Amino acid sequence: MDFKFITDYELFLRIERGNNAMSARKYIVHLKKIMLYCLGAGWIVGNPFLNYRNTAKAKDFSKYGRVG
């Protein structure tokens, strides 16, 4: 697994699967947790997420005040 795979996977999630940016980010975060576990266990040598930055941002709902 490398950086290109991660970016291609994100594009696959967004285009082919029709996920929005936050849903794709969620899947990438889960993949990152698995890869960091593998790195700690010694199953892989390098961290493929070293230079990866996700640009999706969560919405800030605090400006709307309390609902209900």
Short mmCIF file of N, CA and C in Angstrom, two decimals:
data_model
loop_
_atom_site.label_atom_id
_atom_site.label_comp_id
_atom_site.label_asym_id
_atom_site.label_seq_id
_atom_site.Cartn_x
_atom_site.Cartn_y
_atom_site.Cartn_z
N MET A 1 0.85 -1.17 0.00
CA MET A 1 0.00 0.00 0.00
C MET A 1 0.89 1.23 0.00
N ASP A 2 0.49 2.23 -0.77
CA ASP A 2 1.27 3.46 -0.84
C ASP A 2 0.33 4.67 -0.91
N PHE A 3 0.92 5.84 -1.01
CA PHE A 3 0.17 7.09 -1.03
C PHE A 3 -0.82 7.14 -2.20
N LYS A 4 -0.40 6.65 -3.35
CA LYS A 4 -1.26 6.65 -4.54
C LYS A 4 -2.51 5.79 -4.30
N PHE A 5 -2.34 4.66 -3.65
CA PHE A 5 -3.50 3.81 -3.34
C PHE A 5 -4.50 4.55 -2.48
N ILE A 6 -4.03 5.27 -1.49
CA ILE A 6 -4.91 5.99 -0.57
C ILE A 6 -5.70 7.06 -1.31
N THR A 7 -5.03 7.84 -2.14
CA THR A 7 -5.73 8.88 -2.89
C THR A 7 -6.68 8.28 -3.92
N ASP A 8 -6.28 7.18 -4.56
CA ASP A 8 -7.18 6.51 -5.50
C ASP A 8 -8.39 5.91 -4.78
N TYR A 9 -8.18 5.38 -3.60
CA TYR A 9 -9.28 4.82 -2.81
C TYR A 9 -10.27 5.92 -2.43
N GLU A 10 -9.76 7.07 -2.05
CA GLU A 10 -10.65 8.19 -1.72
C GLU A 10 -11.47 8.61 -2.93
N LEU A 11 -10.84 8.69 -4.10
CA LEU A 11 -11.58 9.03 -5.32
C LEU A 11 -12.61 7.96 -5.65
N PHE A 12 -12.27 6.70 -5.47
CA PHE A 12 -13.21 5.60 -5.69
C PHE A 12 -14.43 5.75 -4.79
N LEU A 13 -14.19 6.04 -3.52
CA LEU A 13 -15.29 6.20 -2.58
C LEU A 13 -16.21 7.35 -2.97
N ARG A 14 -15.62 8.43 -3.44
CA ARG A 14 -16.42 9.61 -3.75
C ARG A 14 -17.10 9.51 -5.11
N ILE A 15 -16.44 8.93 -6.10
CA ILE A 15 -17.01 8.90 -7.45
C ILE A 15 -17.82 7.62 -7.69
N GLU A 16 -17.19 6.48 -7.52
CA GLU A 16 -17.85 5.22 -7.84
C GLU A 16 -18.93 4.84 -6.82
N ARG A 17 -18.64 5.06 -5.54
CA ARG A 17 -19.60 4.68 -4.50
C ARG A 17 -20.57 5.81 -4.17
N GLY A 18 -20.28 7.03 -4.63
CA GLY A 18 -21.20 8.15 -4.42
C GLY A 18 -21.20 8.72 -3.01
N ASN A 19 -20.13 8.50 -2.26
CA ASN A 19 -20.05 9.04 -0.90
C ASN A 19 -19.71 10.52 -0.94
N ASN A 20 -20.20 11.26 0.06
CA ASN A 20 -19.79 12.65 0.16
C ASN A 20 -18.42 12.72 0.82
N ALA A 21 -17.88 13.90 0.95
CA ALA A 21 -16.51 14.07 1.45
C ALA A 21 -16.34 13.53 2.87
N MET A 22 -17.33 13.77 3.74
CA MET A 22 -17.20 13.32 5.13
C MET A 22 -17.31 11.80 5.25
N SER A 23 -18.14 11.17 4.45
CA SER A 23 -18.26 9.71 4.48
C SER A 23 -16.97 9.06 3.98
N ALA A 24 -16.42 9.61 2.91
CA ALA A 24 -15.15 9.09 2.41
C ALA A 24 -14.05 9.26 3.45
N ARG A 25 -14.06 10.40 4.13
CA ARG A 25 -13.07 10.66 5.18
C ARG A 25 -13.18 9.62 6.30
N LYS A 26 -14.41 9.25 6.65
CA LYS A 26 -14.63 8.25 7.69
C LYS A 26 -13.98 6.92 7.32
N TYR A 27 -14.17 6.50 6.07
CA TYR A 27 -13.57 5.24 5.62
C TYR A 27 -12.04 5.32 5.60
N ILE A 28 -11.52 6.47 5.22
CA ILE A 28 -10.05 6.66 5.20
C ILE A 28 -9.50 6.62 6.62
N VAL A 29 -10.20 7.21 7.57
CA VAL A 29 -9.76 7.20 8.97
C VAL A 29 -9.71 5.77 9.50
N HIS A 30 -10.71 4.96 9.16
CA HIS A 30 -10.70 3.56 9.59
C HIS A 30 -9.53 2.80 8.96
N LEU A 31 -9.28 3.06 7.69
CA LEU A 31 -8.15 2.43 7.01
C LEU A 31 -6.83 2.84 7.66
N LYS A 32 -6.72 4.10 8.04
CA LYS A 32 -5.51 4.60 8.69
C LYS A 32 -5.28 3.88 10.02
N LYS A 33 -6.35 3.66 10.79
CA LYS A 33 -6.21 2.95 12.07
C LYS A 33 -5.68 1.53 11.85
N ILE A 34 -6.20 0.87 10.83
CA ILE A 34 -5.73 -0.48 10.52
C ILE A 34 -4.28 -0.46 10.10
N MET A 35 -3.89 0.49 9.28
CA MET A 35 -2.51 0.56 8.81
C MET A 35 -1.54 0.89 9.95
N LEU A 36 -1.95 1.74 10.87
CA LEU A 36 -1.09 2.05 12.01
C LEU A 36 -0.94 0.84 12.93
N TYR A 37 -1.99 0.03 13.05
CA TYR A 37 -1.89 -1.21 13.81
C TYR A 37 -0.89 -2.15 13.14
N CYS A 38 -0.98 -2.27 11.82
CA CYS A 38 -0.05 -3.12 11.07
C CYS A 38 1.38 -2.62 11.20
N LEU A 39 1.56 -1.32 11.20
CA LEU A 39 2.88 -0.74 11.37
C LEU A 39 3.45 -1.07 12.75
N GLY A 40 2.61 -0.96 13.77
CA GLY A 40 3.05 -1.28 15.12
C GLY A 40 3.35 -2.76 15.31
N ALA A 41 2.64 -3.61 14.59
CA ALA A 41 2.86 -5.05 14.69
C ALA A 41 4.05 -5.51 13.87
N GLY A 42 4.59 -4.60 13.04
CA GLY A 42 5.75 -4.95 12.22
C GLY A 42 5.39 -5.65 10.93
N TRP A 43 4.13 -5.61 10.54
CA TRP A 43 3.69 -6.28 9.32
C TRP A 43 4.00 -5.45 8.08
N ILE A 44 4.10 -4.13 8.25
CA ILE A 44 4.52 -3.26 7.15
C ILE A 44 5.69 -2.42 7.65
N VAL A 45 6.45 -1.90 6.69
CA VAL A 45 7.68 -1.19 7.06
C VAL A 45 7.45 0.30 7.22
N GLY A 46 6.72 0.93 6.29
CA GLY A 46 6.54 2.38 6.34
C GLY A 46 5.10 2.77 6.51
N ASN A 47 4.89 4.01 6.89
CA ASN A 47 3.55 4.55 7.08
C ASN A 47 3.08 5.17 5.77
N PRO A 48 2.09 4.57 5.08
CA PRO A 48 1.63 5.13 3.82
C PRO A 48 0.84 6.44 4.00
N PHE A 49 0.42 6.75 5.22
CA PHE A 49 -0.34 7.97 5.49
C PHE A 49 0.55 9.14 5.90
N LEU A 50 1.84 8.98 5.75
CA LEU A 50 2.78 10.00 6.23
C LEU A 50 2.51 11.37 5.61
N ASN A 51 2.29 11.46 4.31
CA ASN A 51 2.07 12.75 3.65
C ASN A 51 0.63 12.99 3.25
N TYR A 52 -0.28 12.11 3.66
CA TYR A 52 -1.68 12.24 3.27
C TYR A 52 -2.39 13.24 4.16
N ARG A 53 -3.12 14.16 3.55
CA ARG A 53 -3.94 15.12 4.28
C ARG A 53 -5.32 15.13 3.65
N ASN A 54 -6.33 14.91 4.45
CA ASN A 54 -7.70 14.96 3.97
C ASN A 54 -8.20 16.38 4.13
N THR A 55 -8.83 16.91 3.09
CA THR A 55 -9.26 18.30 3.12
C THR A 55 -10.72 18.47 3.53
N ALA A 56 -11.44 17.38 3.77
CA ALA A 56 -12.85 17.48 4.17
C ALA A 56 -12.92 18.02 5.60
N LYS A 57 -13.83 18.94 5.79
CA LYS A 57 -13.98 19.55 7.11
C LYS A 57 -15.40 19.33 7.61
N ALA A 58 -15.51 19.07 8.90
CA ALA A 58 -16.83 18.89 9.52
C ALA A 58 -17.50 20.25 9.64
N LYS A 59 -18.80 20.26 9.51
CA LYS A 59 -19.55 21.51 9.65
C LYS A 59 -19.63 21.91 11.11
N ASP A 60 -19.59 23.21 11.35
CA ASP A 60 -19.70 23.75 12.70
C ASP A 60 -21.14 24.19 12.92
N PHE A 61 -21.87 23.42 13.71
CA PHE A 61 -23.27 23.72 13.96
C PHE A 61 -23.47 24.60 15.19
N SER A 62 -22.40 24.98 15.86
CA SER A 62 -22.54 25.79 17.07
C SER A 62 -23.08 27.18 16.77
N LYS A 63 -22.91 27.67 15.58
CA LYS A 63 -23.39 29.02 15.25
C LYS A 63 -24.92 29.09 15.12
N TYR A 64 -25.57 27.91 15.04
CA TYR A 64 -27.02 27.88 14.91
C TYR A 64 -27.73 27.89 16.26
N GLY A 65 -26.99 27.78 17.32
CA GLY A 65 -27.59 27.78 18.65
C GLY A 65 -28.18 26.43 18.98
N ARG A 66 -28.92 26.39 20.05
CA ARG A 66 -29.50 25.13 20.51
C ARG A 66 -30.80 24.85 19.76
N VAL A 67 -30.94 23.61 19.31
CA VAL A 67 -32.14 23.21 18.58
C VAL A 67 -33.01 22.41 19.52
N GLY A 68 -34.31 22.71 19.54
CA GLY A 68 -35.25 21.91 20.32
C GLY A 68 -35.54 22.46 21.60
#
